[in-house]
Amino acid sequence: MVTGERGLSIRFLVTRMKRILLFLFFLILLIGSQVPLTSVRSSRPPEARLAFFPPAPVIKAMSGDQYQFLSHVISLQCLFYFGTLVEERQPVKDWNRLERALYTSTRLDPYNMDAYYFAQAVLTWDARRPRQAIELLEYGFSHRTWDWYLPFFLSFDYAFFLKDYAKAAEYMAKVAELKPNVVWLPTLAARYFYEGGETALALAYLKEMISTARNGAMKKHLEIRAEALEKILQTEKAIQLYRERFHKGPEKLEDLVSVGIIERIPEDPYGGTFYLDKEGRVRTTSKLAFGGRSGGAHKN
Amino acid sequence: MKRQLIAFVTLSIKGGIRDRVLAAILVVGLLLLLTTPVVAVFSMRQVVALATSYSLSVISLVGLILTLFMAMSLLARDLEQRSIYTVCSLPISRSSYLVGKFLGFAVVIFFALAILGCFTAGAIFVLERLYPPDRLITWDAFLLGLWFQYWVFLITGAITILFSTVATSTFLPLALSVGIYFGSYSTEAVRYFVQSAGGQERLNPVVRLLGRLVYWILPNFSAFDLKSQIIYGVALDSKAVLLAQLYGIGYLGVLIVLAMIAFRRREFL
């Protein structure tokens, strides 16, 4: 009887030990795989971090009434992906995927302002695809008819990138209609249509974008661009001074340093080098993007 | 008759309140709604819009799960526990049993939606003060949107109950209801495509006819979707709202009558 009881308790202990050992085995497997898995996932190329999204009609058909939130999820994914690249100072390698994601996002929710803001901030300068950005923004403005930001962006894009001043004026008139009390608007409009100072115009526009930017990565991205433009503007002013003094333009930027107008050639925050092109305009080898990659439609 | 109906409504409500699975789903929904500010601050330009979109998505998803679970177990539980035989042996009409059960379900879903709605309204109210948007949320659109969301759940619940009255398994009504729920947000788009020049060109007449048939048979849940009006303050079309409400009443009525007929004819072995 006693032997039987002892046998039972031994069997109970063995079963218990087996369970503990099994638990420990799986726990070690979990921790042992999670650590290398994390490092493998983190070392993926940045392009792999932006998922492939099916076309908007497919998402809409599969998601019931969740499509609006999914539109936000897609635009946030674009922001996170781009934010990581800004932090790591890396260029975007697959603009097509990013552009497609933004297109899908706006087709799912045509009112999603985050997608339009992102398209304006990134597709125009970085991807050098102002026409595609304009297409998205015009689609957005056909829905967000009350929002003065969209015609403001469109006006800038038409004036700065496409040199279509008639269209720019058309959209600026819409901004004035929707937001009649904006103090800085007449100044900006004057620069658009009379002064023609492109760098000053771009700076004024960027400062407005920065003042309302909420996302840290996006703000940083815009500030770097503003810093670069500020340096270009300073150099342009120095060239103007050189012209006034010597009645001709400098052949290279180093001439400005040798005559003492500037102490040194400013540093491009994108890691490039400023230089003078054949027309005597200030350019940079970075093309105002990390990695200096051209997206196609527009140059510097 | 009236007393019997009230008794079944009360029974159904009590069943819903006591159900721990339903309570757990509701708690998960409330916990998800608590994360609204965390999700919303990621937005670049529209914190309140993202918060509203996220919370409405949570309400819709949690409400759907609650609806399906409750509607599925409404008849199935009585069949499983064999209490349906007792009910059938009493001098009570099967219709009042079914209608009473459905009304109880409607009351429980209403209160669940009201709780989720209050949480959402509170979160939006606070976020609106912290991050003032260009356009404030219109609360009448918000209430109307929640009301229409409620009608979507009522119709989905009635579909599940209708299938439960004829099906012998509990899984089939659930699977069919889920399919119909998701499909019903696309019927309008399917109809537009079938009628468009592209649709006329690309689709053969049989597919076009099927597309039209699907639109007329399945509920059109797009008509009840007022999310753009709530989130972005897009103007409400009062005519469309009124017609959608009448359409909802009509559709629900047809479903309940069909379920009553099917339930009356059902033989319990």
Coordinates of C-alpha atoms in Angstrom, one line a residue:
Chain A
M1 CA 0.0 0.0 0.0
V2 CA 2.8 2.4 1.1
T3 CA 4.9 1.4 -2.0
G4 CA 1.8 2.1 -4.2
E5 CA 1.4 5.6 -2.7
R6 CA 5.2 6.3 -3.1
G7 CA 5.0 5.0 -6.7
L8 CA 2.1 7.4 -7.4
S9 CA 3.8 10.4 -5.9
I10 CA 7.0 9.6 -8.0
R11 CA 4.9 9.3 -11.1
F12 CA 3.3 12.6 -10.2
L13 CA 6.7 14.2 -9.7
V14 CA 8.0 12.8 -13.0
T15 CA 4.9 14.1 -14.9
R16 CA 5.4 17.5 -13.3
M17 CA 9.1 17.5 -14.1
K18 CA 8.3 16.6 -17.7
R19 CA 5.9 19.6 -18.0
I20 CA 8.5 22.0 -16.5
L21 CA 11.1 20.7 -18.9
L22 CA 8.8 21.0 -21.9
F23 CA 7.9 24.5 -20.8
L24 CA 11.6 25.4 -20.4
F25 CA 12.4 23.9 -23.8
F26 CA 9.8 26.0 -25.6
L27 CA 10.8 29.1 -23.6
I28 CA 14.5 28.7 -24.6
L29 CA 13.4 28.1 -28.3
L30 CA 11.2 31.3 -28.1
I31 CA 13.9 33.5 -26.7
G32 CA 16.7 31.9 -28.7
S33 CA 14.8 32.6 -32.0
Q34 CA 13.3 36.0 -31.1
V35 CA 16.7 37.7 -30.6
P36 CA 18.2 36.7 -34.0
L37 CA 14.8 37.2 -35.7
T38 CA 14.7 40.8 -34.5
S39 CA 18.2 41.5 -35.8
V40 CA 17.4 39.8 -39.2
R41 CA 14.1 41.8 -39.5
S42 CA 15.9 45.0 -38.6
S43 CA 18.7 44.5 -41.2
R44 CA 16.2 44.2 -44.0
P45 CA 16.7 46.8 -46.7
P46 CA 14.4 49.8 -46.1
E47 CA 12.4 49.1 -49.3
A48 CA 11.2 45.8 -47.7
R49 CA 9.7 47.7 -44.8
L50 CA 7.0 49.3 -47.0
A51 CA 4.4 46.6 -47.8
F52 CA 2.9 45.9 -51.2
F53 CA -0.7 47.0 -51.2
P54 CA -3.3 45.6 -53.5
P55 CA -5.3 48.1 -55.7
A56 CA -7.8 50.2 -53.9
P57 CA -10.9 48.5 -55.4
V58 CA -9.7 45.1 -54.1
I59 CA -9.0 46.5 -50.6
K60 CA -12.4 48.2 -50.6
A61 CA -14.2 45.0 -51.7
M62 CA -12.5 42.9 -49.0
S63 CA -12.6 45.3 -46.0
G64 CA -16.2 46.2 -45.5
D65 CA -16.4 49.6 -43.9
Q66 CA -12.8 49.5 -42.7
Y67 CA -11.4 51.1 -45.9
Q68 CA -11.2 54.6 -44.5
F69 CA -9.1 53.5 -41.6
L70 CA -7.0 51.3 -44.0
S71 CA -6.3 54.5 -46.0
H72 CA -4.8 56.1 -42.9
V73 CA -2.8 53.0 -42.2
I74 CA -1.3 53.1 -45.7
S75 CA -0.4 56.8 -45.5
L76 CA 1.1 56.2 -42.0
Q77 CA 3.1 53.3 -43.3
C78 CA 4.5 55.6 -46.0
L79 CA 5.4 58.1 -43.3
F80 CA 7.1 55.5 -41.1
Y81 CA 9.1 54.1 -44.0
F82 CA 10.2 57.6 -45.2
G83 CA 10.9 58.7 -41.6
T84 CA 13.3 55.7 -41.1
L85 CA 15.1 56.8 -44.2
V86 CA 15.4 60.4 -43.1
E87 CA 16.7 59.2 -39.7
E88 CA 19.3 57.0 -41.4
R89 CA 20.0 59.7 -44.1
Q90 CA 19.3 57.2 -46.9
P91 CA 17.7 57.8 -50.2
V92 CA 14.4 56.2 -51.3
K93 CA 15.2 53.6 -53.9
D94 CA 11.6 52.6 -54.9
W95 CA 9.6 55.8 -55.5
N96 CA 7.1 53.9 -57.7
R97 CA 6.0 51.8 -54.7
L98 CA 5.7 54.9 -52.5
E99 CA 3.7 56.7 -55.2
R100 CA 1.4 53.7 -55.7
A101 CA 0.8 53.4 -52.0
L102 CA -0.2 57.1 -51.8
Y103 CA -2.4 56.7 -54.8
T104 CA -4.1 53.7 -53.2
S105 CA -4.5 55.6 -49.9
T106 CA -6.2 58.5 -51.6
R107 CA -8.5 56.3 -53.6
L108 CA -9.6 54.5 -50.5
D109 CA -10.3 57.8 -48.7
P110 CA -10.3 60.9 -50.9
Y111 CA -10.4 63.1 -47.9
N112 CA -7.3 61.7 -46.2
M113 CA -5.2 64.9 -45.8
D114 CA -2.2 63.1 -44.4
A115 CA -1.7 61.4 -47.8
Y116 CA -1.9 64.7 -49.7
Y117 CA 0.5 66.4 -47.3
F118 CA 3.0 63.6 -47.6
A119 CA 2.7 63.6 -51.4
Q120 CA 3.4 67.4 -51.4
A121 CA 6.3 67.2 -49.0
V122 CA 8.0 64.2 -50.6
L123 CA 6.8 63.5 -54.2
T124 CA 7.6 67.0 -55.5
W125 CA 11.3 67.6 -54.5
D126 CA 12.6 64.3 -53.3
A127 CA 11.0 62.1 -56.0
R128 CA 11.0 64.9 -58.5
R129 CA 7.6 63.9 -59.6
P130 CA 5.6 67.2 -59.4
R131 CA 3.1 66.2 -62.0
Q132 CA 2.2 63.1 -60.1
A133 CA 1.9 65.1 -56.9
I134 CA -0.3 67.7 -58.7
E135 CA -2.5 64.9 -60.0
L136 CA -3.0 63.6 -56.4
L137 CA -3.6 67.1 -55.0
E138 CA -6.1 68.0 -57.7
Y139 CA -8.0 64.8 -56.9
G140 CA -7.9 65.8 -53.2
F141 CA -9.1 69.3 -53.9
S142 CA -12.1 68.0 -55.8
H143 CA -13.2 66.4 -52.5
R144 CA -11.7 68.7 -49.8
T145 CA -13.3 71.8 -51.4
W146 CA -13.1 73.8 -48.1
D147 CA -9.4 73.2 -47.5
W148 CA -7.1 76.1 -48.6
Y149 CA -3.9 74.1 -48.1
L150 CA -4.5 72.0 -51.2
P151 CA -4.8 75.0 -53.7
F152 CA -1.8 76.5 -51.8
F153 CA 0.3 73.5 -52.5
L154 CA -1.0 73.3 -56.1
S155 CA -0.2 77.0 -56.7
F156 CA 3.3 76.5 -55.5
D157 CA 3.9 73.3 -57.6
Y158 CA 2.6 75.0 -60.7
A159 CA 4.7 78.1 -60.2
F160 CA 7.9 76.5 -58.9
F161 CA 8.1 73.2 -60.7
L162 CA 6.1 73.6 -63.9
K163 CA 6.6 77.4 -64.4
D164 CA 2.9 77.5 -65.2
Y165 CA 2.1 80.9 -63.6
A166 CA -1.4 81.2 -65.0
K167 CA -2.4 78.0 -63.2
A168 CA -0.5 79.1 -60.1
A169 CA -2.4 82.3 -60.1
E170 CA -5.7 80.4 -60.6
Y171 CA -5.0 78.3 -57.5
M172 CA -3.7 81.3 -55.5
A173 CA -7.0 83.1 -56.1
K174 CA -8.8 80.0 -54.7
V175 CA -6.6 80.2 -51.6
A176 CA -7.5 83.8 -51.1
E177 CA -11.2 82.9 -51.6
L178 CA -11.0 80.2 -49.0
K179 CA -8.7 82.0 -46.5
P180 CA -9.1 85.7 -47.0
N181 CA -7.4 86.7 -43.7
V182 CA -3.9 85.2 -44.3
V183 CA -1.4 87.9 -43.7
W184 CA 1.5 86.4 -45.5
L185 CA -0.4 85.5 -48.6
P186 CA 0.0 88.8 -50.5
T187 CA 3.7 88.7 -49.9
L188 CA 4.0 85.2 -51.3
A189 CA 1.7 86.0 -54.2
A190 CA 3.9 89.0 -55.0
R191 CA 7.0 86.8 -55.0
Y192 CA 5.2 84.3 -57.3
F193 CA 4.1 86.8 -59.9
Y194 CA 6.5 89.8 -59.8
E195 CA 9.9 89.0 -58.2
G196 CA 10.4 85.6 -59.7
G197 CA 13.0 84.8 -57.0
E198 CA 12.6 81.0 -56.9
T199 CA 14.8 80.3 -53.9
A200 CA 13.1 83.0 -51.8
L201 CA 9.7 81.7 -52.9
A202 CA 10.6 78.1 -52.0
L203 CA 11.9 79.2 -48.6
A204 CA 8.7 81.1 -47.8
Y205 CA 6.7 78.1 -48.8
L206 CA 8.9 75.7 -46.8
K207 CA 8.7 77.9 -43.7
E208 CA 4.9 77.7 -43.9
M209 CA 5.1 73.9 -44.2
I210 CA 7.5 73.7 -41.2
S211 CA 5.4 75.9 -39.0
T212 CA 2.4 73.5 -39.3
A213 CA 4.3 70.2 -39.5
R214 CA 3.4 67.8 -36.6
N215 CA 5.5 64.8 -37.3
G216 CA 9.1 64.9 -36.1
A217 CA 10.6 63.1 -39.0
M218 CA 8.7 65.2 -41.6
K219 CA 9.6 68.4 -39.8
K220 CA 13.3 67.4 -39.7
H221 CA 13.1 66.6 -43.4
L222 CA 11.6 70.0 -44.3
E223 CA 14.1 71.8 -42.0
I224 CA 17.1 70.2 -43.8
R225 CA 15.7 71.3 -47.1
A226 CA 15.1 74.8 -45.8
E227 CA 18.6 74.9 -44.4
A228 CA 20.0 73.9 -47.9
L229 CA 17.8 76.6 -49.6
E230 CA 18.9 79.2 -47.0
K231 CA 22.5 78.5 -48.0
I232 CA 21.7 78.7 -51.7
L233 CA 19.9 82.0 -51.1
Q234 CA 23.0 83.4 -49.2
T235 CA 25.2 82.3 -52.1
E236 CA 22.9 83.9 -54.7
K237 CA 23.1 87.1 -52.7
A238 CA 26.9 86.9 -52.7
I239 CA 26.9 86.4 -56.4
Q240 CA 24.7 89.5 -56.8
L241 CA 27.2 91.4 -54.8
Y242 CA 30.1 90.1 -56.9
R243 CA 28.2 91.2 -60.1
E244 CA 27.7 94.7 -58.7
R245 CA 31.4 95.0 -57.7
F246 CA 33.0 93.4 -60.8
H247 CA 30.2 93.9 -63.5
K248 CA 30.4 90.2 -64.4
G249 CA 29.4 87.0 -62.7
P250 CA 31.9 84.7 -60.9
E251 CA 33.2 81.7 -62.9
K252 CA 33.1 79.4 -59.9
L253 CA 32.0 79.7 -56.3
E254 CA 35.6 79.8 -55.1
D255 CA 35.9 83.3 -56.7
L256 CA 33.5 84.6 -54.0
V257 CA 35.8 83.3 -51.4
S258 CA 39.0 84.7 -53.0
V259 CA 37.6 88.2 -53.3
G260 CA 36.4 88.0 -49.6
I261 CA 32.7 88.3 -50.2
I262 CA 32.1 85.0 -48.3
E263 CA 34.5 83.3 -45.9
R264 CA 33.9 79.8 -47.3
I265 CA 31.5 77.9 -49.6
P266 CA 28.6 76.8 -47.4
E267 CA 28.2 73.1 -46.7
D268 CA 25.3 71.2 -48.3
P269 CA 23.3 69.5 -45.5
Y270 CA 22.5 66.7 -47.9
G271 CA 26.3 65.9 -48.2
G272 CA 26.7 67.3 -51.7
T273 CA 28.9 70.2 -52.9
F274 CA 27.5 73.6 -54.1
Y275 CA 28.7 74.7 -57.6
L276 CA 27.9 77.1 -60.4
D277 CA 26.2 75.7 -63.5
K278 CA 26.7 77.1 -67.0
E279 CA 23.9 79.6 -66.6
G280 CA 25.6 80.9 -63.4
R281 CA 23.0 79.4 -61.0
V282 CA 23.9 77.8 -57.7
R283 CA 23.5 74.0 -57.9
T284 CA 24.5 71.1 -55.7
T285 CA 25.8 67.7 -56.5
S286 CA 23.3 66.2 -54.0
K287 CA 20.4 67.5 -56.0
L288 CA 18.8 68.3 -52.6
A289 CA 18.4 64.7 -51.7
F290 CA 20.3 62.2 -49.6
G291 CA 22.2 59.9 -51.9
G292 CA 21.8 62.6 -54.7
R293 CA 19.4 60.4 -56.7
S294 CA 17.3 62.0 -59.3
G295 CA 13.7 60.8 -59.4
G296 CA 13.1 61.8 -63.0
A297 CA 10.9 64.8 -64.0
H298 CA 12.6 67.7 -62.3
K299 CA 16.2 68.7 -61.8
N300 CA 17.4 70.4 -58.6
Chain B
M1 CA -49.2 37.5 -26.5
K2 CA -47.8 40.8 -25.4
R3 CA -46.7 39.4 -22.0
Q4 CA -45.1 36.4 -23.8
L5 CA -43.2 38.8 -26.0
I6 CA -41.9 40.8 -23.1
A7 CA -40.9 37.6 -21.3
F8 CA -38.8 36.5 -24.3
V9 CA -37.3 40.0 -24.7
T10 CA -36.3 40.0 -21.0
L11 CA -34.9 36.5 -21.3
S12 CA -32.9 37.4 -24.3
I13 CA -31.5 40.6 -22.6
K14 CA -30.6 38.6 -19.4
G15 CA -28.9 36.0 -21.6
G16 CA -26.9 38.7 -23.3
I17 CA -25.8 40.4 -20.1
R18 CA -24.8 37.2 -18.4
D19 CA -22.8 36.0 -21.4
R20 CA -19.2 36.3 -20.4
V21 CA -17.9 36.1 -24.0
L22 CA -20.0 39.1 -25.0
A23 CA -18.8 41.1 -21.9
A24 CA -15.2 40.1 -22.8
I25 CA -15.6 41.4 -26.4
L26 CA -17.0 44.7 -25.1
V27 CA -14.1 45.1 -22.7
V28 CA -11.6 44.5 -25.5
G29 CA -13.5 47.1 -27.5
L30 CA -13.2 49.6 -24.7
L31 CA -9.5 48.9 -24.2
L32 CA -9.0 49.4 -27.9
L33 CA -10.8 52.7 -27.7
L34 CA -8.5 53.8 -24.9
T35 CA -5.6 53.5 -27.3
T36 CA -7.2 56.1 -29.7
P37 CA -4.9 59.1 -28.6
V38 CA -1.8 56.9 -29.0
V39 CA -2.8 56.0 -32.6
A40 CA -4.0 59.5 -33.5
V41 CA -0.8 61.5 -32.6
F42 CA 1.0 59.7 -35.5
S43 CA -1.1 61.8 -37.9
M44 CA 0.8 64.5 -39.9
R45 CA -2.1 67.0 -40.2
Q46 CA -5.3 65.5 -38.9
V47 CA -5.1 64.1 -35.4
V48 CA -8.9 64.3 -34.7
A49 CA -9.8 62.9 -38.1
L50 CA -7.5 59.9 -37.5
A51 CA -8.8 59.4 -34.0
T52 CA -12.4 59.4 -35.2
S53 CA -11.6 57.1 -38.1
Y54 CA -9.8 54.7 -35.7
S55 CA -12.5 54.7 -33.1
L56 CA -15.3 54.2 -35.7
S57 CA -13.4 51.3 -37.1
V58 CA -13.1 49.8 -33.6
I59 CA -16.8 50.3 -33.0
S60 CA -17.7 48.7 -36.3
L61 CA -15.4 45.7 -35.8
V62 CA -16.3 45.1 -32.1
G63 CA -20.0 45.7 -32.8
L64 CA -19.9 43.2 -35.7
I65 CA -18.3 40.5 -33.5
L66 CA -20.8 41.2 -30.7
T67 CA -23.7 41.0 -33.3
L68 CA -22.5 37.7 -34.8
F69 CA -21.8 36.0 -31.5
M70 CA -25.1 37.0 -29.9
A71 CA -27.3 36.4 -33.0
M72 CA -25.6 33.1 -33.6
S73 CA -26.2 31.9 -30.0
L74 CA -29.7 33.3 -29.8
L75 CA -31.4 30.1 -31.2
A76 CA -28.4 27.8 -31.1
R77 CA -28.2 27.8 -27.3
D78 CA -31.9 26.9 -26.9
L79 CA -31.5 24.1 -29.5
E80 CA -28.3 22.8 -27.7
Q81 CA -29.8 22.9 -24.3
R82 CA -33.1 21.5 -25.7
S83 CA -35.1 24.2 -24.0
I84 CA -36.7 24.8 -27.4
Y85 CA -38.7 21.7 -26.9
T86 CA -40.3 23.1 -23.7
V87 CA -41.0 26.3 -25.5
C88 CA -42.6 24.5 -28.4
S89 CA -44.8 22.3 -26.1
L90 CA -46.2 25.5 -24.4
P91 CA -49.2 27.4 -25.9
I92 CA -46.9 30.1 -27.2
S93 CA -46.5 31.2 -30.8
R94 CA -43.1 30.5 -32.3
S95 CA -43.2 33.9 -33.9
S96 CA -43.4 35.8 -30.6
Y97 CA -40.5 33.6 -29.3
L98 CA -38.4 34.6 -32.3
V99 CA -39.4 38.3 -32.3
G100 CA -38.9 38.5 -28.5
K101 CA -35.5 37.0 -28.8
F102 CA -34.6 39.4 -31.7
L103 CA -35.8 42.4 -29.7
G104 CA -33.7 41.4 -26.7
F105 CA -30.7 41.1 -29.0
A106 CA -31.5 44.6 -30.4
V107 CA -31.6 46.1 -26.9
V108 CA -28.3 44.5 -25.9
I109 CA -26.6 45.7 -29.1
F110 CA -28.0 49.2 -28.6
F111 CA -26.5 49.5 -25.1
A112 CA -23.2 48.0 -26.2
L113 CA -23.0 50.6 -29.0
A114 CA -24.1 53.4 -26.7
I115 CA -21.2 52.5 -24.3
L116 CA -18.7 52.3 -27.1
G117 CA -20.1 55.5 -28.6
C118 CA -19.8 57.4 -25.3
F119 CA -16.2 56.4 -25.0
T120 CA -15.4 57.5 -28.5
A121 CA -17.3 60.8 -28.0
G122 CA -15.2 61.5 -24.9
A123 CA -11.9 60.7 -26.6
I124 CA -12.8 63.0 -29.6
F125 CA -14.0 65.8 -27.3
V126 CA -10.7 65.8 -25.5
L127 CA -8.5 65.5 -28.6
E128 CA -10.5 68.3 -30.3
R129 CA -9.4 70.6 -27.5
L130 CA -5.8 69.4 -27.5
Y131 CA -5.4 69.5 -31.3
P132 CA -8.0 71.9 -32.7
P133 CA -8.9 70.7 -36.2
D134 CA -9.8 72.9 -39.2
R135 CA -13.3 71.6 -39.0
L136 CA -14.9 70.5 -35.8
I137 CA -16.8 67.2 -35.5
T138 CA -20.5 67.6 -36.1
W139 CA -22.2 65.8 -33.3
D140 CA -25.5 65.3 -35.1
A141 CA -23.6 63.5 -37.9
F142 CA -21.8 61.5 -35.3
L143 CA -25.0 60.4 -33.6
L144 CA -26.7 59.7 -36.9
G145 CA -23.6 57.7 -38.1
L146 CA -23.8 55.6 -34.9
W147 CA -27.5 55.1 -35.4
F148 CA -27.0 53.9 -38.9
Q149 CA -24.2 51.6 -37.7
Y150 CA -26.7 50.2 -35.3
W151 CA -29.1 49.4 -38.2
V152 CA -26.2 47.6 -40.0
F153 CA -25.8 45.4 -37.0
L154 CA -29.6 44.8 -36.7
I155 CA -29.8 43.7 -40.4
T156 CA -26.7 41.6 -40.0
G157 CA -28.1 40.0 -36.8
A158 CA -31.4 39.4 -38.6
I159 CA -29.6 37.7 -41.5
T160 CA -27.8 35.4 -39.0
I161 CA -31.1 34.6 -37.2
L162 CA -32.8 33.8 -40.6
F163 CA -30.0 31.4 -41.5
S164 CA -30.1 29.9 -38.0
T165 CA -33.8 29.1 -38.4
V166 CA -33.1 26.9 -41.5
A167 CA -29.6 25.6 -40.9
T168 CA -28.7 22.7 -38.7
S169 CA -25.1 23.7 -38.0
T170 CA -24.1 26.9 -36.1
F171 CA -21.1 27.5 -38.3
L172 CA -22.9 27.9 -41.6
P173 CA -25.1 30.9 -40.5
L174 CA -22.0 32.6 -39.1
A175 CA -19.9 32.1 -42.2
L176 CA -22.7 33.2 -44.5
S177 CA -23.4 36.3 -42.4
V178 CA -19.8 37.4 -42.4
G179 CA -19.6 37.0 -46.2
I180 CA -22.8 38.9 -46.7
Y181 CA -21.7 41.7 -44.3
F182 CA -18.5 42.3 -46.1
G183 CA -20.1 41.9 -49.6
S184 CA -22.9 44.3 -48.7
Y185 CA -20.5 47.3 -48.6
S186 CA -19.6 46.6 -52.3
T187 CA -23.0 46.0 -53.9
E188 CA -23.4 49.7 -54.8
A189 CA -19.9 49.8 -56.4
V190 CA -20.7 46.6 -58.3
R191 CA -23.9 48.2 -59.6
Y192 CA -22.0 51.3 -60.7
F193 CA -19.4 49.3 -62.5
V194 CA -22.0 47.0 -64.2
Q195 CA -23.9 50.1 -65.5
S196 CA -20.7 52.0 -66.5
A197 CA -19.4 52.1 -70.1
G198 CA -16.4 50.0 -69.0
G199 CA -18.7 47.4 -67.4
Q200 CA -21.0 47.2 -70.5
E201 CA -17.9 46.7 -72.6
R202 CA -16.0 44.2 -70.5
L203 CA -18.7 42.1 -68.9
N204 CA -21.0 39.6 -70.6
P205 CA -24.8 40.0 -70.1
V206 CA -25.0 37.1 -67.6
V207 CA -22.3 38.6 -65.3
R208 CA -24.0 42.0 -65.6
L209 CA -27.4 40.5 -64.7
L210 CA -25.7 38.7 -61.7
G211 CA -24.2 42.0 -60.6
R212 CA -27.6 43.7 -60.7
L213 CA -29.2 40.8 -58.9
V214 CA -26.6 40.9 -56.1
Y215 CA -27.4 44.6 -55.6
W216 CA -31.2 44.0 -55.3
I217 CA -30.9 41.0 -53.0
L218 CA -28.1 41.9 -50.6
P219 CA -28.4 44.8 -48.3
N220 CA -26.7 48.0 -49.5
F221 CA -24.6 48.9 -46.4
S222 CA -22.9 51.8 -48.2
A223 CA -26.1 53.8 -47.8
F224 CA -25.6 53.5 -44.0
D225 CA -22.0 54.5 -44.0
L226 CA -21.7 58.1 -42.8
K227 CA -18.0 58.0 -41.9
S228 CA -16.9 60.8 -44.3
Q229 CA -19.7 63.0 -42.9
I230 CA -18.6 62.3 -39.3
I231 CA -14.8 62.5 -39.8
Y232 CA -14.6 65.3 -42.4
G233 CA -17.8 67.2 -41.9
V234 CA -19.0 66.4 -45.4
A235 CA -22.6 67.7 -45.7
L236 CA -25.4 65.2 -45.0
D237 CA -27.9 64.5 -47.7
S238 CA -31.2 64.5 -45.8
K239 CA -33.1 62.8 -48.6
A240 CA -30.6 60.0 -48.8
V241 CA -30.6 59.7 -45.0
L242 CA -34.4 59.4 -44.9
L243 CA -34.5 56.9 -47.7
A244 CA -31.8 54.8 -46.2
Q245 CA -33.7 54.7 -42.9
L246 CA -36.9 53.6 -44.7
Y247 CA -34.9 51.0 -46.7
G248 CA -33.4 49.7 -43.4
I249 CA -36.8 49.3 -41.8
G250 CA -38.1 47.6 -44.9
Y251 CA -35.1 45.2 -45.3
L252 CA -35.2 44.3 -41.6
G253 CA -39.0 43.7 -41.7
V254 CA -38.6 41.4 -44.7
L255 CA -35.8 39.4 -42.9
I256 CA -37.8 39.0 -39.7
V257 CA -41.0 37.9 -41.5
L258 CA -39.0 35.4 -43.5
A259 CA -37.3 34.1 -40.3
M260 CA -40.7 33.8 -38.7
I261 CA -42.1 31.7 -41.6
A262 CA -39.0 29.5 -41.7
F263 CA -39.1 29.0 -37.9
R264 CA -42.8 28.2 -37.9
R265 CA -42.1 25.5 -40.5
R266 CA -39.1 24.0 -38.8
E267 CA -39.4 20.6 -37.4
F268 CA -37.5 19.8 -34.2
L269 CA -36.5 16.2 -33.9

